mmCIF file with all atom_site columns, C-alpha atoms in Angstrom:
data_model
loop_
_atom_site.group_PDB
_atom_site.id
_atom_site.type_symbol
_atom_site.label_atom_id
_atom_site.label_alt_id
_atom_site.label_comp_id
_atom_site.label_asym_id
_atom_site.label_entity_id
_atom_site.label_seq_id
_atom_site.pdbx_PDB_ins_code
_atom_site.Cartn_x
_atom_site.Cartn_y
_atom_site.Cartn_z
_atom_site.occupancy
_atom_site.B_iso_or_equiv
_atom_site.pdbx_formal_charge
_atom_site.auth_seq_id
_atom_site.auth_comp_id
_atom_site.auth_asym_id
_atom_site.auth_atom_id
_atom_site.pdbx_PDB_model_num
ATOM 1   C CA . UNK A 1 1   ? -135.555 -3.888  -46.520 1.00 0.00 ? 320 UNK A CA 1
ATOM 2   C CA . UNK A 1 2   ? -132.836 -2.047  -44.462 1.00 0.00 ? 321 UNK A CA 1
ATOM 3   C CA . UNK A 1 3   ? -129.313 -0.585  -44.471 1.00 0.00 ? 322 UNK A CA 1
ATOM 4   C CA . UNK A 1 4   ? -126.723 -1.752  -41.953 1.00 0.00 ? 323 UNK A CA 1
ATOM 5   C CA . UNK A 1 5   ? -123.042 -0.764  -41.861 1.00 0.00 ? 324 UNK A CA 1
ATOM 6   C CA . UNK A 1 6   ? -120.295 -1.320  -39.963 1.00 0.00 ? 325 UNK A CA 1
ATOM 7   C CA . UNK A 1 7   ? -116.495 -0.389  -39.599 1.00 0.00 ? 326 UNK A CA 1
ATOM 8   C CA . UNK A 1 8   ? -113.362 -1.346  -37.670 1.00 0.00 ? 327 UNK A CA 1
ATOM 9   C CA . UNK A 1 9   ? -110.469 0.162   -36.090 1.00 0.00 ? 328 UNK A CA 1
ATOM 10  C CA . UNK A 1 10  ? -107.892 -0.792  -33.712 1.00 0.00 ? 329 UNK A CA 1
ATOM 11  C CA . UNK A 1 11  ? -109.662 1.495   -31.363 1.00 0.00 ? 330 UNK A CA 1
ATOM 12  C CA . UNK A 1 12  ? -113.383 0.646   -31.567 1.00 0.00 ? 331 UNK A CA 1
ATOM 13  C CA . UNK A 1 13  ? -116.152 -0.898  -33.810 1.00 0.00 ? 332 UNK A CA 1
ATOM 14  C CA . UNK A 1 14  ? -119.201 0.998   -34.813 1.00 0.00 ? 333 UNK A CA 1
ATOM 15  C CA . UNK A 1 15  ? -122.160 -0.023  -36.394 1.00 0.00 ? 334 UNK A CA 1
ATOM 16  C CA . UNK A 1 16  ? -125.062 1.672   -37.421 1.00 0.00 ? 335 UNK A CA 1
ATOM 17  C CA . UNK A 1 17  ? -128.746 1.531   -39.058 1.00 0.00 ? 336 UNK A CA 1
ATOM 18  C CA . UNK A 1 18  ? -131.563 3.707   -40.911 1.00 0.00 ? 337 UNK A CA 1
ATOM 19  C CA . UNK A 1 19  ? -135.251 2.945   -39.388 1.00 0.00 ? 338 UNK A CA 1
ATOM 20  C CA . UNK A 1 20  ? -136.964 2.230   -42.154 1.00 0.00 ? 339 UNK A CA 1
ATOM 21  C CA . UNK A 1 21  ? -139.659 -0.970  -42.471 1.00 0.00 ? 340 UNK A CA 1
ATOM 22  C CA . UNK A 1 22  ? -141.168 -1.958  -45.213 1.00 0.00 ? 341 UNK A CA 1
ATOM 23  C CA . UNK A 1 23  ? -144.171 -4.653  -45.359 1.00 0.00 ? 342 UNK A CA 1
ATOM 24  C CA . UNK A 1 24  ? -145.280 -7.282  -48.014 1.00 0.00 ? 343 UNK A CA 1
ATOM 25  C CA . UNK A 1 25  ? -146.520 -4.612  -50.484 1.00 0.00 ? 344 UNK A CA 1
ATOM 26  C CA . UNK A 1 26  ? -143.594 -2.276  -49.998 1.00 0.00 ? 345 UNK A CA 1
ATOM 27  C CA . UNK A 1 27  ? -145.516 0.209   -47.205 1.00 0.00 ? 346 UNK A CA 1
ATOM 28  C CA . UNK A 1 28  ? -143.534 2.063   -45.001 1.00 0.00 ? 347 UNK A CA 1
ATOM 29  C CA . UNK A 1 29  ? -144.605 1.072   -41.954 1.00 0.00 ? 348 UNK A CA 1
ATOM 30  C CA . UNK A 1 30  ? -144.037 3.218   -38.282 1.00 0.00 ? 349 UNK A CA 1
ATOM 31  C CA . UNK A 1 31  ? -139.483 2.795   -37.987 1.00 0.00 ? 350 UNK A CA 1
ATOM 32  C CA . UNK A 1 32  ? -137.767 0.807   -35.636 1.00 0.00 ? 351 UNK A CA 1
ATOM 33  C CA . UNK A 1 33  ? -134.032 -0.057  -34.041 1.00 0.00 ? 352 UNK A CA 1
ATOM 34  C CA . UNK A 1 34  ? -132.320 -2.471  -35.835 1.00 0.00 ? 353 UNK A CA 1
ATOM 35  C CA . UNK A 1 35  ? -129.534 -3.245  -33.805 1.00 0.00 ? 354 UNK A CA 1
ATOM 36  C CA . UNK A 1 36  ? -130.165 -4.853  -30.315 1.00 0.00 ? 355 UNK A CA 1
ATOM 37  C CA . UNK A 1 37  ? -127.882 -4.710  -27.434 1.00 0.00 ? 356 UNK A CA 1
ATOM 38  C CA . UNK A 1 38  ? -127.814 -7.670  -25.390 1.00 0.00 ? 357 UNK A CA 1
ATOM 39  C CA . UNK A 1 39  ? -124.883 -7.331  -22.792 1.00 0.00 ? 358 UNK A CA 1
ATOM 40  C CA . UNK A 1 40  ? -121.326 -7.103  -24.666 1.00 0.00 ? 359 UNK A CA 1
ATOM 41  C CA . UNK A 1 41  ? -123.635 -8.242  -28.259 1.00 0.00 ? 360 UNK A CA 1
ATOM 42  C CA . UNK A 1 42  ? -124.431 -5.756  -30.859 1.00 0.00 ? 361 UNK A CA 1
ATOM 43  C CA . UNK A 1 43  ? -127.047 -7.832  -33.161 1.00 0.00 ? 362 UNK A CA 1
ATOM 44  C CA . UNK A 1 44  ? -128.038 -6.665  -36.416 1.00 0.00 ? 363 UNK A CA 1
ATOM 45  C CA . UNK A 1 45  ? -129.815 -8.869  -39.210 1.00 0.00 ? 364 UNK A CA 1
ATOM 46  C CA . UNK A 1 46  ? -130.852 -7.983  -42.783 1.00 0.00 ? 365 UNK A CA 1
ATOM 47  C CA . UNK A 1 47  ? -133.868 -10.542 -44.285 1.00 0.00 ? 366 UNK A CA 1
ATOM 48  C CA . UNK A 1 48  ? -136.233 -12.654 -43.567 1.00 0.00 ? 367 UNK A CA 1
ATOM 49  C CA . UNK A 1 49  ? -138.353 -10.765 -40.457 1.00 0.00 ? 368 UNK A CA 1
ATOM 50  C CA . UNK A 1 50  ? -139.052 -13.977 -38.829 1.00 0.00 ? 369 UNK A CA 1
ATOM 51  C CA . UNK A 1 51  ? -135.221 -15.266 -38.925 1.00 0.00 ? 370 UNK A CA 1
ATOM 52  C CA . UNK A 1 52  ? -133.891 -11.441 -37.713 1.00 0.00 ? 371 UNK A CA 1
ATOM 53  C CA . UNK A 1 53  ? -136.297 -11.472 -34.198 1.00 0.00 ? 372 UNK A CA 1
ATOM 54  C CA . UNK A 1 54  ? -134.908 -14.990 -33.521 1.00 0.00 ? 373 UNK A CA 1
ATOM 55  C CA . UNK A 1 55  ? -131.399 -14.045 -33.595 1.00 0.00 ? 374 UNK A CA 1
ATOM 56  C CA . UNK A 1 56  ? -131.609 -10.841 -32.421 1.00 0.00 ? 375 UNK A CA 1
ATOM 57  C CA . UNK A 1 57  ? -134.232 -11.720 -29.613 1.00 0.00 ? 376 UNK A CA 1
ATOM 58  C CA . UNK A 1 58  ? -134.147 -15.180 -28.516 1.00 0.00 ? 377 UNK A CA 1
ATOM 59  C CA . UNK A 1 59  ? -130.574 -16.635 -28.591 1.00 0.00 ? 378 UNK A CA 1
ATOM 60  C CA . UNK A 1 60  ? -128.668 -15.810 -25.623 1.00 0.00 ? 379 UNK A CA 1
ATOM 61  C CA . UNK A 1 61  ? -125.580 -14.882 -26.596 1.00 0.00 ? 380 UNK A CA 1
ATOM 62  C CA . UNK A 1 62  ? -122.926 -16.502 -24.349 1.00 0.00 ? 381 UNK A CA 1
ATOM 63  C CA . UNK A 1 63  ? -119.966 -13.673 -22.309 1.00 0.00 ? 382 UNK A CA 1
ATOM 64  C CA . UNK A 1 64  ? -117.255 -12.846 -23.908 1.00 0.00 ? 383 UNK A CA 1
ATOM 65  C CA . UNK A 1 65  ? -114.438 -14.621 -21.929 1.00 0.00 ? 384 UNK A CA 1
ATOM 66  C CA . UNK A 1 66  ? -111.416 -12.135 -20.677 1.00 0.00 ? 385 UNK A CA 1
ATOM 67  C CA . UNK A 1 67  ? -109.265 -13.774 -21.931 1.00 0.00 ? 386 UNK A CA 1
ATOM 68  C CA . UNK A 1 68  ? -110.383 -13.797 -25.469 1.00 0.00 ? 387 UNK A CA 1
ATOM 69  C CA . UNK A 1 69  ? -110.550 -9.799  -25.645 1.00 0.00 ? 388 UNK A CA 1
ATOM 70  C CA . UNK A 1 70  ? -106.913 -9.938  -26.197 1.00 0.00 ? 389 UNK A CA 1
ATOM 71  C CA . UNK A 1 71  ? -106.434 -12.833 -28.507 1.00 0.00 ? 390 UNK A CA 1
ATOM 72  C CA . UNK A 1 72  ? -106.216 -12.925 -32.673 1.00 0.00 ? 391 UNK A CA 1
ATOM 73  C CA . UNK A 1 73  ? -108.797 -13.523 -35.039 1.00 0.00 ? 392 UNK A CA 1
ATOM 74  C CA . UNK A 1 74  ? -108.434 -17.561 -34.760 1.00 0.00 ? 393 UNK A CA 1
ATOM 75  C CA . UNK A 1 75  ? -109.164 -17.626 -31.783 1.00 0.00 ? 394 UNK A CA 1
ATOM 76  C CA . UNK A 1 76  ? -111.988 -15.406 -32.195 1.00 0.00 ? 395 UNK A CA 1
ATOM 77  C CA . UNK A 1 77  ? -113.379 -18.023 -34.814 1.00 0.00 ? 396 UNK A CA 1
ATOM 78  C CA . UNK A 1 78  ? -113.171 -20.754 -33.083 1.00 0.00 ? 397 UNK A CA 1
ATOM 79  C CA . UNK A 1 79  ? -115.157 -19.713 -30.090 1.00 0.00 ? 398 UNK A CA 1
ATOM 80  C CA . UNK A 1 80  ? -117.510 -18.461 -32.163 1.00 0.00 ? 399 UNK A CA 1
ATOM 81  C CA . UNK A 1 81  ? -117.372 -21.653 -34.259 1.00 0.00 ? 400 UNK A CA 1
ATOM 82  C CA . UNK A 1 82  ? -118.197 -23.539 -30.765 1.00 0.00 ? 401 UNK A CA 1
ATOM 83  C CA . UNK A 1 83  ? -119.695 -21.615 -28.740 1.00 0.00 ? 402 UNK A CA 1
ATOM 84  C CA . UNK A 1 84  ? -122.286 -18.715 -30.748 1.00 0.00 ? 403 UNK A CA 1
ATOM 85  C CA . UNK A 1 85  ? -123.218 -20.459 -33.971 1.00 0.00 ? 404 UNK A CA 1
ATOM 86  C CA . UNK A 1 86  ? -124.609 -23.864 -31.935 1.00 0.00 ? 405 UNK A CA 1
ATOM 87  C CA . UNK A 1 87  ? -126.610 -21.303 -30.416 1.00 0.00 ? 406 UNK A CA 1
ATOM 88  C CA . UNK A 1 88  ? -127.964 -19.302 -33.036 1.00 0.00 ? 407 UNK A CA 1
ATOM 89  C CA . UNK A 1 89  ? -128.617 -23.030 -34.569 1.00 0.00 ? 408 UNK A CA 1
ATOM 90  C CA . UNK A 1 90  ? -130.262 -24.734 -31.784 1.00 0.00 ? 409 UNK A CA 1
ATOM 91  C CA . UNK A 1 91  ? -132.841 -21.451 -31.230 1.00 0.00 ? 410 UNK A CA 1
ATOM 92  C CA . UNK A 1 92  ? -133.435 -21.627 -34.793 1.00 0.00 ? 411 UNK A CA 1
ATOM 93  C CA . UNK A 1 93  ? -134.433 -25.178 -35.251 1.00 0.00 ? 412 UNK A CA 1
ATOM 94  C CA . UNK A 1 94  ? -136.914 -24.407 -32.137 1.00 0.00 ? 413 UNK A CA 1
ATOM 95  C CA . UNK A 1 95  ? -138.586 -21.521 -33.874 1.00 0.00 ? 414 UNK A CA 1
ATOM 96  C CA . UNK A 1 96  ? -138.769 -23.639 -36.986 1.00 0.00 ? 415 UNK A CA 1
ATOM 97  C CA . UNK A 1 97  ? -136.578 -20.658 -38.882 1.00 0.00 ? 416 UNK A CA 1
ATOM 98  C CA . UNK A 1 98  ? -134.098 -23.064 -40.290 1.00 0.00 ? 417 UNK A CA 1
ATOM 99  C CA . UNK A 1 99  ? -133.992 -25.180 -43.251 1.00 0.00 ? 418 UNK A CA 1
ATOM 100 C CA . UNK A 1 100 ? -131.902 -27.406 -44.890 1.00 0.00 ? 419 UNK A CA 1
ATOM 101 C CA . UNK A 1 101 ? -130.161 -27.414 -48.431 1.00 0.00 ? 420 UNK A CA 1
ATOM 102 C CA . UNK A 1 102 ? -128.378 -29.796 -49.992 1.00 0.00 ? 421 UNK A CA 1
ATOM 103 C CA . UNK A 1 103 ? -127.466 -31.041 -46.467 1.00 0.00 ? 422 UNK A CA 1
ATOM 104 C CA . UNK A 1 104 ? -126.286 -27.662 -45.081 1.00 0.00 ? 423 UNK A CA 1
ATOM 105 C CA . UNK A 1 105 ? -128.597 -25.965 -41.942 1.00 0.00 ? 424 UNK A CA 1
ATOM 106 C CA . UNK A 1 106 ? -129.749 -22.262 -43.275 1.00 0.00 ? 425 UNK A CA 1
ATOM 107 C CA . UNK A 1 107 ? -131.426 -19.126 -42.336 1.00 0.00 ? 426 UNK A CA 1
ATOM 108 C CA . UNK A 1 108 ? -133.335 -18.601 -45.404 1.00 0.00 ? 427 UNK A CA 1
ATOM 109 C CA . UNK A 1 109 ? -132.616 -15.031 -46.774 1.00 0.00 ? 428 UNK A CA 1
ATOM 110 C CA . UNK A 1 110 ? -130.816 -13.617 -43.934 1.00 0.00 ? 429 UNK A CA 1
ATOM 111 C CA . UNK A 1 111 ? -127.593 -11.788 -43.302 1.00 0.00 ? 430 UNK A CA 1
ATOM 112 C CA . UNK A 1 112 ? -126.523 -11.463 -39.538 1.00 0.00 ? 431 UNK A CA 1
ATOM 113 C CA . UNK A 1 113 ? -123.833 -9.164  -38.055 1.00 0.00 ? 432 UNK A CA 1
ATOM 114 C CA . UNK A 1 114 ? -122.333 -9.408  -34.714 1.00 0.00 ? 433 UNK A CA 1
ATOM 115 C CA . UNK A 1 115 ? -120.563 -6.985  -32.573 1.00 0.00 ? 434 UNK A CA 1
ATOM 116 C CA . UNK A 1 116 ? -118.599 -7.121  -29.536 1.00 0.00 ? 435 UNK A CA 1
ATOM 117 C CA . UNK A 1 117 ? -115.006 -6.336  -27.824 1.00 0.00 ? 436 UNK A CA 1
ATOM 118 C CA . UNK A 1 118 ? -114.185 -3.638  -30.474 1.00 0.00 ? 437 UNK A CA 1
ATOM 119 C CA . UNK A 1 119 ? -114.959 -6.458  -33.354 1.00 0.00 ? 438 UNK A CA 1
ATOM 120 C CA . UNK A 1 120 ? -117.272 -7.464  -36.127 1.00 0.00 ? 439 UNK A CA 1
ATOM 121 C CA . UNK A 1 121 ? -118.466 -10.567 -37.241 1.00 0.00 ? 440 UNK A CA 1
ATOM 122 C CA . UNK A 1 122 ? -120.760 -11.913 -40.310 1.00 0.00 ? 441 UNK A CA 1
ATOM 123 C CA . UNK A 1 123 ? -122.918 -14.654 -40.322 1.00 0.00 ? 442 UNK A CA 1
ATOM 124 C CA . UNK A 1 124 ? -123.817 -15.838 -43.018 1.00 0.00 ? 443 UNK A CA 1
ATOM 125 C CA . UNK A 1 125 ? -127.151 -17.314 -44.089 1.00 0.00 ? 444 UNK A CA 1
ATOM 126 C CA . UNK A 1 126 ? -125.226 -21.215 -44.154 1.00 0.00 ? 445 UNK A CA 1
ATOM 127 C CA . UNK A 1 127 ? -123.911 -19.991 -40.817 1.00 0.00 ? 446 UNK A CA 1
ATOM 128 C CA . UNK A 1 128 ? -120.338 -19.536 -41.620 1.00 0.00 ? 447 UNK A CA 1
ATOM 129 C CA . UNK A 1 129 ? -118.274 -16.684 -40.004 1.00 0.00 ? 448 UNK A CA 1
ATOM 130 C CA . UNK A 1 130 ? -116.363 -13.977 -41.638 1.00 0.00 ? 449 UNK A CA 1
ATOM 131 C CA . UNK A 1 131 ? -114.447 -10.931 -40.214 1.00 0.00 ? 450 UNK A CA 1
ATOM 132 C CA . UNK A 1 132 ? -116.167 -7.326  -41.283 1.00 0.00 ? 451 UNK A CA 1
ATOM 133 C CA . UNK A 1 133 ? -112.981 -5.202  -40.978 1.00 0.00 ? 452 UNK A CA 1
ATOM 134 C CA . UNK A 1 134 ? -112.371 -2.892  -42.030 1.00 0.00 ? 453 UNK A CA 1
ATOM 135 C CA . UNK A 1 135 ? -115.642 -2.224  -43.186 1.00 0.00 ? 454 UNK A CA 1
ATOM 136 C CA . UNK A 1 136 ? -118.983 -4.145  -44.621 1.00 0.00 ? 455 UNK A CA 1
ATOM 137 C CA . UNK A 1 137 ? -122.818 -3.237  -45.217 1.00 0.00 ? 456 UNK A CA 1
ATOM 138 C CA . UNK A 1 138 ? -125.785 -5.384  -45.788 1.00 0.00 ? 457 UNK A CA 1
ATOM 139 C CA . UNK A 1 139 ? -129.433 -4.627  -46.735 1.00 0.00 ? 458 UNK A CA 1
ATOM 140 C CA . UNK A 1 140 ? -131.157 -3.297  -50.196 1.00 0.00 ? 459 UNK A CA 1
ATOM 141 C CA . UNK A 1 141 ? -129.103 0.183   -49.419 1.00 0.00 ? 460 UNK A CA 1
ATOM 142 C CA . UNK A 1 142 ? -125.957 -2.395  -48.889 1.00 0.00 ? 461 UNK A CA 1
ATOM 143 C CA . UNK A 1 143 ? -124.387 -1.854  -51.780 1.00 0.00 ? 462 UNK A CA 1
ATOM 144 C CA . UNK A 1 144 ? -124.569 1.656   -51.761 1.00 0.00 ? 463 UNK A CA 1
ATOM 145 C CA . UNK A 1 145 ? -123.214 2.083   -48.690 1.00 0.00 ? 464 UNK A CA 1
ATOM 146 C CA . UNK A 1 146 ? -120.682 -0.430  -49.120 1.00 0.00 ? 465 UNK A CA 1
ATOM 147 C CA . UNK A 1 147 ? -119.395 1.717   -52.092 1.00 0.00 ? 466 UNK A CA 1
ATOM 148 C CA . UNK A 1 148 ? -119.585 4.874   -50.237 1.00 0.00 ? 467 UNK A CA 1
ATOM 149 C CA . UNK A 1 149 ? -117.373 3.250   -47.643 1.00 0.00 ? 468 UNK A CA 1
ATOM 150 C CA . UNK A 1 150 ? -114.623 1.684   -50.120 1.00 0.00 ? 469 UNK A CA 1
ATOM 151 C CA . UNK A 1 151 ? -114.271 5.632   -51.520 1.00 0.00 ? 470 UNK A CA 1
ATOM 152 C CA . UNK A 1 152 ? -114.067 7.009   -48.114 1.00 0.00 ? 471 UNK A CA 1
ATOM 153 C CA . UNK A 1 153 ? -111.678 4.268   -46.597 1.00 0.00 ? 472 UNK A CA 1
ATOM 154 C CA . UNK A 1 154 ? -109.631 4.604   -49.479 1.00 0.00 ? 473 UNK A CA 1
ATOM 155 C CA . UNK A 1 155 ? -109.596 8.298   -49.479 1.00 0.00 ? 474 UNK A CA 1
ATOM 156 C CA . UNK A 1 156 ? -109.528 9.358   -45.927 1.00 0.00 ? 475 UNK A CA 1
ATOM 157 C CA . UNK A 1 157 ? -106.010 8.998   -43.726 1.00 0.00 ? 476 UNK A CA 1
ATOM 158 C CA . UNK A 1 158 ? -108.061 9.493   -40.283 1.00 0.00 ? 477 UNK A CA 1
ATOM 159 C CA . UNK A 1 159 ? -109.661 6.297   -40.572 1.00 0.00 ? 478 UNK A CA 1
ATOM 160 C CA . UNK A 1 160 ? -108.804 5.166   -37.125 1.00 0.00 ? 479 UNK A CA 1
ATOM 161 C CA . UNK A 1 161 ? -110.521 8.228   -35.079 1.00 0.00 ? 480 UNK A CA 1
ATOM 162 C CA . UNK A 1 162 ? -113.121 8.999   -37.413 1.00 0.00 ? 481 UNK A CA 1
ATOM 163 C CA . UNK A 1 163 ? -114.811 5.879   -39.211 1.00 0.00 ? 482 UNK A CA 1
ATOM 164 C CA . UNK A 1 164 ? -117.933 6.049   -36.766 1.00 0.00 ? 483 UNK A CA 1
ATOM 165 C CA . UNK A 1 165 ? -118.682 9.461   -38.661 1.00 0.00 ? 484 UNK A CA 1
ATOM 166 C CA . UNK A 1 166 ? -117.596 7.966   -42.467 1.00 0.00 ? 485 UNK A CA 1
ATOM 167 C CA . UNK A 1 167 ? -119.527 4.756   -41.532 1.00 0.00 ? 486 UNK A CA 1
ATOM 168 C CA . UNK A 1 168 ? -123.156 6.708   -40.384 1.00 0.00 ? 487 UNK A CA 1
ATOM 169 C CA . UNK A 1 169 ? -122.141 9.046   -43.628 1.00 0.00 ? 488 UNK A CA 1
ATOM 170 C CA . UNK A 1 170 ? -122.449 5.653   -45.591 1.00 0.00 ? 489 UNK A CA 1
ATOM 171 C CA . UNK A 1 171 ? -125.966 5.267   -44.194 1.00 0.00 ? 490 UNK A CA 1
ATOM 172 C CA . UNK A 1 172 ? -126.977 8.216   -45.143 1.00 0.00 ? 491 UNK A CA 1
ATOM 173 C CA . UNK A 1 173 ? -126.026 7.903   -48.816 1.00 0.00 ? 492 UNK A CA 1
ATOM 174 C CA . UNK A 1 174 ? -128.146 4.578   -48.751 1.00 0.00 ? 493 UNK A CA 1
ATOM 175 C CA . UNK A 1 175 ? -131.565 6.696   -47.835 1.00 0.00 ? 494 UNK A CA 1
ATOM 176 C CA . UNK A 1 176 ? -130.682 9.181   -50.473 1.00 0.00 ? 495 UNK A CA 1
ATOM 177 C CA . UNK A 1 177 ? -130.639 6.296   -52.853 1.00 0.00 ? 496 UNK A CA 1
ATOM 178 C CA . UNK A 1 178 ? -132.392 3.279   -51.398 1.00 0.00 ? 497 UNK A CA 1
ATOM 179 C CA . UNK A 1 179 ? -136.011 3.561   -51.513 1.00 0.00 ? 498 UNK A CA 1
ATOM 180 C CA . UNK A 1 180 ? -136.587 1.068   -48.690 1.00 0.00 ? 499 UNK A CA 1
ATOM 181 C CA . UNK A 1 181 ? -134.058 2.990   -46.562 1.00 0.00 ? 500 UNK A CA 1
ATOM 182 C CA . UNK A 1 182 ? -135.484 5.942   -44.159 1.00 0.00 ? 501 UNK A CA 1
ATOM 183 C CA . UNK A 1 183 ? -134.162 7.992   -41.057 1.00 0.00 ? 502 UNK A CA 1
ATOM 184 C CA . UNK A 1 184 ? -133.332 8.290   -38.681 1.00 0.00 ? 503 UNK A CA 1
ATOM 185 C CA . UNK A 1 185 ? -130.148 6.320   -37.633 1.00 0.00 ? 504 UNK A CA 1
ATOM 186 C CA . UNK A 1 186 ? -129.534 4.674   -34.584 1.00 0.00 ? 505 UNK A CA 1
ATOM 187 C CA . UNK A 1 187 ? -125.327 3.796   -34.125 1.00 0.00 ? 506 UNK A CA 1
ATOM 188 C CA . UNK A 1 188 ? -123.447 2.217   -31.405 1.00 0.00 ? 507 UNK A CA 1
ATOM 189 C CA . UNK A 1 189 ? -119.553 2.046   -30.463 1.00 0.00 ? 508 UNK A CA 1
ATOM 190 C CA . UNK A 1 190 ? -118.061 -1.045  -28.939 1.00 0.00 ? 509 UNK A CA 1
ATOM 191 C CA . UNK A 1 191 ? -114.983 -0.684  -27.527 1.00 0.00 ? 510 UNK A CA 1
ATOM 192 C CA . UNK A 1 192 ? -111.962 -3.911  -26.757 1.00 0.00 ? 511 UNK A CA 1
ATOM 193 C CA . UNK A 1 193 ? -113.259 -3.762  -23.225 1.00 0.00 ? 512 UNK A CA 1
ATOM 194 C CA . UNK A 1 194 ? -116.652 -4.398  -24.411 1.00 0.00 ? 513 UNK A CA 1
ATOM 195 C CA . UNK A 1 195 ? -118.470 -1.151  -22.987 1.00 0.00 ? 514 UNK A CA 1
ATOM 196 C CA . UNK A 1 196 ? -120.980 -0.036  -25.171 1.00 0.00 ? 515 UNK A CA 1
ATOM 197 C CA . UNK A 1 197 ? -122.304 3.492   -25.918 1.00 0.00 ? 516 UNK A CA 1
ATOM 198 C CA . UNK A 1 198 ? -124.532 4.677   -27.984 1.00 0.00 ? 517 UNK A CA 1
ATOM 199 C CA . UNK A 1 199 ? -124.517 7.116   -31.178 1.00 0.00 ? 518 UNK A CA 1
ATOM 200 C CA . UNK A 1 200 ? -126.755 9.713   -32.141 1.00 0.00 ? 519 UNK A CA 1
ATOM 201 C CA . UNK A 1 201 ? -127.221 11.970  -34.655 1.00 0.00 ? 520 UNK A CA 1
ATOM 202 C CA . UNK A 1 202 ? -125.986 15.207  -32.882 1.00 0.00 ? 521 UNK A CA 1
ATOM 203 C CA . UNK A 1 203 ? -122.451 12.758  -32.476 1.00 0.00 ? 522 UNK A CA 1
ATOM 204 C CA . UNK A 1 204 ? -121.687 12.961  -36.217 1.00 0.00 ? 523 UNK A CA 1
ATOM 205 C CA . UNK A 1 205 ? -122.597 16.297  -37.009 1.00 0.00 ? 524 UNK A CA 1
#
């Protein structure tokens, strides 16, 4: 159970997350991170727990090419086509987290979201890739803050600069209104270089 949101300008991407876990008979249990930064990577997954530590633990995500900080979205999904997904695919299969329906590999249950270069990326539980931008949320408080988000996007003309502080103001609806969703919030900016800096709370106040 878990909120994760993200948002997209030309200038940066930022995603964020509440802390809260829940176990097989809905306890909250101690919080914990859940995004991981692994280089130029921000990985974030929503689901099954087993599925989120592989991806977010065990597959190596490959560099992000120079080159490819500059380029459009195709090109963007095809190297991700070739050169992440295999990945994320050939760690699963080790771990034994993948399963197949109706002929098509699958992380059972699971939502993933990738970050990097100022960009944001969804993987879906068939593993198919889909751009997040301008905005997107996953999790049992998804939906909430996905609706925050469409009101606030639609609403607010200093999207560019300030989505970072609209995007952890989604988050924060979804623990008003998500039981499974608790503080605090952990955020992260990635910027078209692919530096990475951290969010706190103190940063959106």
């Amino acid at each position: 159970m878990t909120t994760i949101a993200v948002s997209v300008s030309k200038k940066y991407a930022y995603i964020g997350a509440e802390s809260g876990i829940t176990d097989e008979q809905f306890n909250t249990m101690p919080g914990m991170k859940k995004v991981i930064k692994q280089n130029e990577w921000l990985i974030a997954a929503a689901g099954a727990d087993r599925t989120c530590d592989v991806v977010q633990y065990q597959v190596k995500y490959p560099a992000v090419p120079n080159i490819l900080k500059t380029q459009d979205d195709e090109h963007w999904y095809r190297w991700i086509s070739k050169r992440v997904i295999p990945r994320i695919r050939e760690c699963a299969q080790k771990e034994l987290s993948l399963e197949t329906k109706d002929g098509v590999a699958e992380l059972p249950d699971s939502e993933i979201i990738l970050v990097t270069c100022g960009r944001a990326f969804g993987i879906s539980a068939s593993l198919g890739i889909s751009q997040l931008a301008p905005y997107w949320a996953i999790g049992s408080g998804g939906s909430i803050a996905l609706g925050a988000l469409s009101t606030i996007h639609d609403n607010e003309p200093d999207w560019e600069n300030k989505h970072a502080d609209y995007t952890y103001a989604s988050i924060e609806a979804a623990i008003k209104h998500d039981s499974f969703s608790h503080p605090p919030i952990w955020g992260y900016r990635s910027l078209p270089s692919g530096r990475i800096t951290p969010c706190h709370s103190s940063d959106h106040v």
